[in-house]
Short mmCIF file of C-alpha atoms in Angstrom, two decimals:
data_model
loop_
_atom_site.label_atom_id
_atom_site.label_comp_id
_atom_site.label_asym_id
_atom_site.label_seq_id
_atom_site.Cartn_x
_atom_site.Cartn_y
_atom_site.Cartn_z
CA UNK A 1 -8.69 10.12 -28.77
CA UNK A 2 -10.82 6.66 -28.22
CA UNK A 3 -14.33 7.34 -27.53
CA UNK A 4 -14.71 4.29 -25.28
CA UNK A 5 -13.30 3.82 -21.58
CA UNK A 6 -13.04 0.30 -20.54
CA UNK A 7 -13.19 -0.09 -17.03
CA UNK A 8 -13.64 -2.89 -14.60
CA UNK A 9 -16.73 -3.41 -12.18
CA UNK A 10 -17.20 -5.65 -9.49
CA UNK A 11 -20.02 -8.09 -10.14
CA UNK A 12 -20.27 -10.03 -7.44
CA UNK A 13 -19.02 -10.44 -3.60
CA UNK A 14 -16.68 -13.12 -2.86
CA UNK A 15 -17.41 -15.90 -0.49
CA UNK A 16 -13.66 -16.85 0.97
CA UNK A 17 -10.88 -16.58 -1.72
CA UNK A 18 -11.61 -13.90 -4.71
CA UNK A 19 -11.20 -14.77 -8.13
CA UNK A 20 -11.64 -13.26 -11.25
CA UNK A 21 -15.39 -14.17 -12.28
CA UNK A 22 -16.06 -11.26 -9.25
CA UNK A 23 -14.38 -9.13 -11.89
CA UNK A 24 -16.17 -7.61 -15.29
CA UNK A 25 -14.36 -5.96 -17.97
CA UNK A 26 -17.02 -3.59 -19.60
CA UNK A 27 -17.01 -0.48 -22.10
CA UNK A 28 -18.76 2.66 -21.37
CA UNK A 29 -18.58 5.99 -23.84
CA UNK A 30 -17.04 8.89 -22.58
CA UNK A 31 -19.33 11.63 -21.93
CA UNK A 32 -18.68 15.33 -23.03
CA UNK A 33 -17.16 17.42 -20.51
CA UNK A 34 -19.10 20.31 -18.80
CA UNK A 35 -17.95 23.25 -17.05
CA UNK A 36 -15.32 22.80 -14.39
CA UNK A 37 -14.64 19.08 -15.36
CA UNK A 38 -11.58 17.27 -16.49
CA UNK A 39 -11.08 14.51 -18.30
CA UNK A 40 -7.99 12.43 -17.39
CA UNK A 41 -6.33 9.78 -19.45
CA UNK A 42 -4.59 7.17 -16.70
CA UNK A 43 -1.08 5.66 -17.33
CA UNK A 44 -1.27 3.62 -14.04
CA UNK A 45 -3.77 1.94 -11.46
CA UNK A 46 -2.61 1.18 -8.13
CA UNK A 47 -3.77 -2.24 -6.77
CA UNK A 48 -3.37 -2.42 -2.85
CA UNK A 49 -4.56 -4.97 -0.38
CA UNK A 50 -7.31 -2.97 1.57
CA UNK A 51 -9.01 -3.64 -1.93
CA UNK A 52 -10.00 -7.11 -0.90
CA UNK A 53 -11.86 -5.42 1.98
CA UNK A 54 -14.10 -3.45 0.40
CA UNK A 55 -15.31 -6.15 -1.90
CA UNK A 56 -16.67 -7.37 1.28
CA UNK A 57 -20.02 -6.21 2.64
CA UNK A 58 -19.04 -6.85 6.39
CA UNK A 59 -18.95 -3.39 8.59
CA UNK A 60 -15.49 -2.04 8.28
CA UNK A 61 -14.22 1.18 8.36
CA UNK A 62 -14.96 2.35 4.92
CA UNK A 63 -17.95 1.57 3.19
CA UNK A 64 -17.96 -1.52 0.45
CA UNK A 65 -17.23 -1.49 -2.84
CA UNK A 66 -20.95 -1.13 -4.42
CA UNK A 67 -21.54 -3.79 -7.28
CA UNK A 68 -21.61 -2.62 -10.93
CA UNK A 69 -19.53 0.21 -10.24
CA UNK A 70 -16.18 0.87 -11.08
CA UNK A 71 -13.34 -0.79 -8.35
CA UNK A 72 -12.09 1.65 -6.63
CA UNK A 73 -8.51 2.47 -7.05
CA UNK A 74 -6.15 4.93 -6.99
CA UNK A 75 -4.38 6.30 -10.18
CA UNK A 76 -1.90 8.74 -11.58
CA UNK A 77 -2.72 9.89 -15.52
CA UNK A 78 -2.52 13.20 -17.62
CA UNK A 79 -5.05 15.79 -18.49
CA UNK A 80 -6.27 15.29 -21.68
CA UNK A 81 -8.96 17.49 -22.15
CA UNK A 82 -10.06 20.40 -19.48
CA UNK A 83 -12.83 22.70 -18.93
CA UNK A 84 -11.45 23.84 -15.78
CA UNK A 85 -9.09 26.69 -15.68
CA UNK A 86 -6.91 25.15 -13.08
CA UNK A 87 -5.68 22.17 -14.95
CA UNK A 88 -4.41 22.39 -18.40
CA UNK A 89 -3.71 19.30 -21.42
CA UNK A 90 -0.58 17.94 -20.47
CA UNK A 91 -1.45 18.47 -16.42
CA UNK A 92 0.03 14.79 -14.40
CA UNK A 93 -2.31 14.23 -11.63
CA UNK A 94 -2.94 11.71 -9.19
CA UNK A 95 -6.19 10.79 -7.88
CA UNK A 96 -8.98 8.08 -6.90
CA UNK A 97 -9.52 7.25 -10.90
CA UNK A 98 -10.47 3.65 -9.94
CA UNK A 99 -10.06 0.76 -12.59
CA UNK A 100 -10.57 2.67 -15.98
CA UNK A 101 -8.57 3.97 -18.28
CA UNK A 102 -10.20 7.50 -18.13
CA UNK A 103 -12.09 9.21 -15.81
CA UNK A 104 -14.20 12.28 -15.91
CA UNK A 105 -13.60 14.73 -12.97
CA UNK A 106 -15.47 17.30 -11.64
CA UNK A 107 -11.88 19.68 -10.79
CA UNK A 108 -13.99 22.13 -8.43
CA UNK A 109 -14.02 19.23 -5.86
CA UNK A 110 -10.80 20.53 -3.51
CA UNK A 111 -8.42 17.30 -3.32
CA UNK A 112 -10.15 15.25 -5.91
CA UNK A 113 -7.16 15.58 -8.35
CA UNK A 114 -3.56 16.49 -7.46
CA UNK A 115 -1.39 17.98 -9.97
CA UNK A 116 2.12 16.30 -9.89
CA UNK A 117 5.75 17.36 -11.05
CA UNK A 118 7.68 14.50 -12.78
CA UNK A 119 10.92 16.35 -13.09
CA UNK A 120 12.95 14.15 -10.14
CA UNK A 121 9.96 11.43 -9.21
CA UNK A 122 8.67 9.27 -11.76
CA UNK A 123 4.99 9.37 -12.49
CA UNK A 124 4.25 5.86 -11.18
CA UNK A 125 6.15 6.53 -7.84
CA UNK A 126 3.16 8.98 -6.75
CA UNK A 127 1.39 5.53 -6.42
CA UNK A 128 3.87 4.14 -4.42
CA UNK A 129 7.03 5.57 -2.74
CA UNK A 130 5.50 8.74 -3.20
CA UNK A 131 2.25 8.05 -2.85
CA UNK A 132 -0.32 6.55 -0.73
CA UNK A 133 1.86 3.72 0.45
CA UNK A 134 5.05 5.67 1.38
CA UNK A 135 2.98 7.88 3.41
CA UNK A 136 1.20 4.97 5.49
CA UNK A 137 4.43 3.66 6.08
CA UNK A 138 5.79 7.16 7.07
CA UNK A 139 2.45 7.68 9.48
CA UNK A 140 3.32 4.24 11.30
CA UNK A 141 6.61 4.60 11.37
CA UNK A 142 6.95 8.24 13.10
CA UNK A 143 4.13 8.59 14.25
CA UNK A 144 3.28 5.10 16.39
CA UNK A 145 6.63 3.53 16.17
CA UNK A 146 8.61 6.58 16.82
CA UNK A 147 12.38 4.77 17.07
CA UNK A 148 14.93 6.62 18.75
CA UNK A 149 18.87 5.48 16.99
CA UNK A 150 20.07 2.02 18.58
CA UNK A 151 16.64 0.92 18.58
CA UNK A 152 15.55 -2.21 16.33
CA UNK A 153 12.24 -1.56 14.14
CA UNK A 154 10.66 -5.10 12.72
CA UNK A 155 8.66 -4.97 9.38
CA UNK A 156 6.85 -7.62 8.20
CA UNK A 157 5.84 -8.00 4.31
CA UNK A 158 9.09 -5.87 4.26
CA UNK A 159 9.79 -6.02 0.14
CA UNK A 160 6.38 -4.39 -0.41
CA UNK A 161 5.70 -0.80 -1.17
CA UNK A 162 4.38 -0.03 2.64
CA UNK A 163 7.46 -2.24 4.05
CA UNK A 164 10.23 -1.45 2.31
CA UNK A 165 9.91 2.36 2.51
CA UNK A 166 9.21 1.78 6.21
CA UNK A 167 12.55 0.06 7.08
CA UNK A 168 14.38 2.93 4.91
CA UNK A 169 12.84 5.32 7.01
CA UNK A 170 13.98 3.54 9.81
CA UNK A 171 17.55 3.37 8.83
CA UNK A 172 17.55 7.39 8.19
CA UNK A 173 16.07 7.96 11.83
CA UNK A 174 19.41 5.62 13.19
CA UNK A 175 16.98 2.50 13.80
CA UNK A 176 18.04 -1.30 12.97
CA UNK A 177 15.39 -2.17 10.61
CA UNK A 178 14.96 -6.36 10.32
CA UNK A 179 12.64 -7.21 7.37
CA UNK A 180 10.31 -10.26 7.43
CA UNK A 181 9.49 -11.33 3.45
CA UNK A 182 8.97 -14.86 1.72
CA UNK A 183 11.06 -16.52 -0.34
CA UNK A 184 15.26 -15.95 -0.52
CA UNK A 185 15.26 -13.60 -3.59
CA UNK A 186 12.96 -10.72 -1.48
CA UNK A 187 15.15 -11.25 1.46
CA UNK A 188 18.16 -10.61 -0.41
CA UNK A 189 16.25 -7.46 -2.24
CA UNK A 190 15.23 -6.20 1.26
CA UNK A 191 19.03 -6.25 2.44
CA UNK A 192 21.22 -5.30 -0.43
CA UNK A 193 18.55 -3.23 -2.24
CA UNK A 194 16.97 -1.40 0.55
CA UNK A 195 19.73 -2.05 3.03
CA UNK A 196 17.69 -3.24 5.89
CA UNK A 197 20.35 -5.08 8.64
CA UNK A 198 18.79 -8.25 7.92
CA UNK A 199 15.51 -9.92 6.68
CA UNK A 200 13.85 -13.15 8.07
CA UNK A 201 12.23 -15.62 5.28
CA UNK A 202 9.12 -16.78 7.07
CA UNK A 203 8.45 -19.69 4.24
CA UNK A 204 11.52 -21.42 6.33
CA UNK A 205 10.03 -21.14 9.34
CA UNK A 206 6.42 -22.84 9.37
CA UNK A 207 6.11 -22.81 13.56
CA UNK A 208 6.09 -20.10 15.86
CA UNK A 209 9.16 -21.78 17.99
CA UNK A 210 11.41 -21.48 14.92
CA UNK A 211 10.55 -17.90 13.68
CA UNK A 212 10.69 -16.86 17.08
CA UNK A 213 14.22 -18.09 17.29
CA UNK A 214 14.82 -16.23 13.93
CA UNK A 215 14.00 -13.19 15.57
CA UNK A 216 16.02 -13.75 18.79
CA UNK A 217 19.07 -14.38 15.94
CA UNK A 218 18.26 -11.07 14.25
CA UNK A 219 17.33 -8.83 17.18
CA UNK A 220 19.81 -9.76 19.77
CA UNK A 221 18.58 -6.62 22.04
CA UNK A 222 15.07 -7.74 21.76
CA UNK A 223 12.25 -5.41 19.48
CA UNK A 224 11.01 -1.65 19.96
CA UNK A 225 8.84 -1.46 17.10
CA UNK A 226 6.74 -3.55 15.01
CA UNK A 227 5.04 -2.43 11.42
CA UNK A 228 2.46 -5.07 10.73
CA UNK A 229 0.89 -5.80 7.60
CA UNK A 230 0.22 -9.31 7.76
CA UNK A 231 -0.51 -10.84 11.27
CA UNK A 232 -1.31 -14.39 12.19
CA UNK A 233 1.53 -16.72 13.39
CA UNK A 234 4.38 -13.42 12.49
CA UNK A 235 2.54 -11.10 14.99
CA UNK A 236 2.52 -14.01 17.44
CA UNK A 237 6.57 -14.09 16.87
CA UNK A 238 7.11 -10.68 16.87
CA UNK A 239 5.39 -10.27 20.53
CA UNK A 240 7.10 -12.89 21.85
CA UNK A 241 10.73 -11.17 21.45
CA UNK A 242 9.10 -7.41 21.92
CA UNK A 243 11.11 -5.54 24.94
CA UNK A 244 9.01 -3.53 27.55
CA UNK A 245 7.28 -0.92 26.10
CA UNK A 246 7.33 -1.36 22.24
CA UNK A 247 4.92 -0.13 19.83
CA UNK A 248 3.21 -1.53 17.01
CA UNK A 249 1.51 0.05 14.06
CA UNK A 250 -1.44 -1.93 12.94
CA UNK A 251 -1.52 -1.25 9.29
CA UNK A 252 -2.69 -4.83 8.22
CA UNK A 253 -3.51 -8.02 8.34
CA UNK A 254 -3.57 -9.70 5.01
CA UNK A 255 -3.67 -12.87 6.78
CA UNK A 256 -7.77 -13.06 7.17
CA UNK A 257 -8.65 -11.24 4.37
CA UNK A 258 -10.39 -13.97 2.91
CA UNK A 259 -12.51 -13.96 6.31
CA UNK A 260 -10.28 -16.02 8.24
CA UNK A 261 -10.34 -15.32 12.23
CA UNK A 262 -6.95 -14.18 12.90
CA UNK A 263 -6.66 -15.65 17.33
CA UNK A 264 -3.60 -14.12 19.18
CA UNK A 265 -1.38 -16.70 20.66
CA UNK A 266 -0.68 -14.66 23.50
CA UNK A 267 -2.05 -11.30 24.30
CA UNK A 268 -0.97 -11.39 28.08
CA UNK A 269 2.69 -9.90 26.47
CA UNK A 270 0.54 -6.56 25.60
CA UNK A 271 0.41 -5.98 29.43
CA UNK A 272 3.14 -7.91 30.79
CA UNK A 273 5.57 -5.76 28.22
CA UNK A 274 3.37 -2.31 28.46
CA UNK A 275 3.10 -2.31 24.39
CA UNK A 276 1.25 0.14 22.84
CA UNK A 277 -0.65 -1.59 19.74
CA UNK A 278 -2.52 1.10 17.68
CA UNK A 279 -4.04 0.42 14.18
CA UNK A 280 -4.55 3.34 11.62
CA UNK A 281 -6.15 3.95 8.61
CA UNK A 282 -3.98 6.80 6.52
CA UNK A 283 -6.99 8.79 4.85
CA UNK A 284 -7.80 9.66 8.30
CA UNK A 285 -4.60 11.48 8.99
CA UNK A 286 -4.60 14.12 5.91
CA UNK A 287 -3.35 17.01 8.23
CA UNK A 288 0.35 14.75 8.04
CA UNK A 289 0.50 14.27 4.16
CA UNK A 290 2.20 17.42 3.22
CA UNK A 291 5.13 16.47 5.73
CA UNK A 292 5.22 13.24 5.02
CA UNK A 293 5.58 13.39 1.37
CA UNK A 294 7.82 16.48 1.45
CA UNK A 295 10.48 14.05 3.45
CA UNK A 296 9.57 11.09 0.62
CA UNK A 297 9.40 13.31 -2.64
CA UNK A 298 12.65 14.43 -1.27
CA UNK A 299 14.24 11.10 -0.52
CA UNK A 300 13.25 9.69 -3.98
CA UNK A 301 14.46 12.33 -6.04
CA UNK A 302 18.01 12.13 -4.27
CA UNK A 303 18.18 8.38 -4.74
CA UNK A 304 18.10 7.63 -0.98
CA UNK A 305 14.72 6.14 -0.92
CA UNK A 306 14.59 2.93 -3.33
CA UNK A 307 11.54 0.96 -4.31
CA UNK A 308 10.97 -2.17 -6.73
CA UNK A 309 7.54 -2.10 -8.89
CA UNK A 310 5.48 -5.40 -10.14
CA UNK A 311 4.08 -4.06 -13.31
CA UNK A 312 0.76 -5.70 -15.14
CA UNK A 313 -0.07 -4.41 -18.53
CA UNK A 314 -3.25 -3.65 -19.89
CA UNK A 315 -6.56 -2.76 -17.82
CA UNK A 316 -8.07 -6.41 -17.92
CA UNK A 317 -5.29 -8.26 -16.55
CA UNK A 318 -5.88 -6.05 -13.26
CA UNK A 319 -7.69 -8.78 -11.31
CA UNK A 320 -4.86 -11.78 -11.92
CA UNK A 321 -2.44 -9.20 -10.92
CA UNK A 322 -4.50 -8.02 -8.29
CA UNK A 323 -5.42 -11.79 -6.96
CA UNK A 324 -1.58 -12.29 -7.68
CA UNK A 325 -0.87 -9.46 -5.07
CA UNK A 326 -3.24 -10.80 -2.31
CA UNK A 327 -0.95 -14.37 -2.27
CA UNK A 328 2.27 -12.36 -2.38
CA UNK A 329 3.45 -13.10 -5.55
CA UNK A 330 4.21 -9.44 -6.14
CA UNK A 331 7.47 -7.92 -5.97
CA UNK A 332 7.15 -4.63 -4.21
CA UNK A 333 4.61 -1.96 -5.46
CA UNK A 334 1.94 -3.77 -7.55
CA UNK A 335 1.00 -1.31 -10.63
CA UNK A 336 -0.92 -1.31 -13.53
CA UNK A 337 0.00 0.15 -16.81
CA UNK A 338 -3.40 1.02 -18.79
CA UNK A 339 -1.39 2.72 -22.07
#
């Protein structure tokens, strides 16, 4: 077993767009374990979009990244050496590993590592599908959106991880789910893949007037739900062809997270159309995890919840793929693979 973890810090705060000199690959030797800890070899590193906000020092509602610390992260890896009698060598587990190839884990923590079974889901998929993103989508979807069968759910960023497992959950509560993705090759992955009713590409529609008469095209009975993850000119759309009392699930808005002000073109609709507009944060909501992922674990295994993974390999090309993911050049969940 190497003796050396490489990991990546964050050096420095960005001032508008990241790049990679915010980034430092470094190598740090990996302590001996003590009693109760648990050393954990990762196969994969999640890279998610709520990353960008923590390398920020503005108030938010978690607290920034420090500097010369590992990025945070979540991962999924396997027990390779344990002093803790409940996790074994050869253990899967997910957890908050951050951007390293190992990490050392105090097990006694309750919830700091989750052991895994790999028999019907795929390792990688508790990052995803199965994982943190599936369950945000499942929280917004249910429990915000709530759609009743008939009514039409709108996703935007819909070939993502969050996205596309939100229209599929859609589509098994009886919902039309319409997709909104960029570029013709996601579109047609939203529909025929993940067999949304239709998907909207917003790169051929550059003014509100025209994507708002590509929604009117795709929802013909106007909108009942909204799952938002990018905001800006597509929320604007969205509210313009919402029926009386829709909902939408503020999950985020990748649109200013470079520090952009994101104005809304017309908030009057909120009361004119009663909508209820409520933004979450998933970590808050633990109490709905074991539900949520029993329904996903469930749907995955049986082949009735698909998903599409962007995979980087090695630990330092994290921050290209992770820059990569903030400009949408991912296609669906954005992984990883450290070995």
């Amino acid at each position: 077993m190497s003796q050396v973890n490489r990991q990546i810090h964050l050096v420095s705060r960005p001032t508008g767009e990241a790049g990679t000199d915010n980034f430092k690959l470094v190598e740090q030797p990996i302590p001996e374990l003590a009693d109760g800890q648990v050393l954990v070899r990762n196969h994969y590193l999640s890279l998610d979009p709520y990353m960008r906000g923590r390398m920020n020092e503005s108030k938010s509602y978690a607290a920034p990244q420090p500097l010369d610390a590992v990025m945070i992260g979540g991962t999924v890896g396997e027990v390779v050496a344990s002093k803790n009698p409940h996790f074994a060598v050869g253990d899967k587990v997910v957890g908050m590993g951050g951007w390293q190839e190992y990490q050392l884990v105090d097990a006694n923590q309750r919830g700091v590592l989750q052991k895994v079974d790999t028999t019907h889901v795929p390792l990688s998929a508790y990052l995803g599908a199965v994982g943190m993103p599936g369950v945000t989508a499942w929280y917004g979807l249910v429990k915000i959106i709530d759609p009743k069968p008939g009514q039409t759910v709108v996703v935007s960023a819909a070939s993502g991880a969050v996205g596309g497992a939100v229209g599929q959950l859609a589509k098994v509560r009886g919902a039309r789910a319409v997709g909104i993705a960029g570029g013709a090759d996601k579109c047609r992955y939203v529909v025929e893949e993940l067999g949304f009713d239709a998907c909207i590409d917003y790169k051929q529609h550059t003014d509100l007037k025209s994507l708002s008469a590509a929604l009117k095209a795709e929802c013909p009975d106007g909108i009942d739900g909204h799952f938002e993850n990018v905001g800006g000119m597509i929320l604007d759309a969205v509210m313009l062809r919402s029926n009386a009392f829709s909902r939408i699930a503020m999950c985020g808005m990748i649109a200013g997270y470079n520090g952009e002000p994101i104005p809304l073109t017309l908030p009057q609709l909120i009361l004119t159309n009663r909508m209820k507009i409520e933004g979450f944060i998933v970590s808050e909501h633990m109490d709905i995890w074991p539900e949520a992922l029993k329904e996903l674990g469930t749907l995955v295994a049986t082949g009735k919840l698909k998903f599409r993974e962007s995979v980087a390999q090695g630990l330092e090309n994290a921050p290209e793929a992770f820059l990569g993911l903030l400009k949408g050049r991912n296609f669906g969940k954005q992984l990883v693979k450290l070995i």
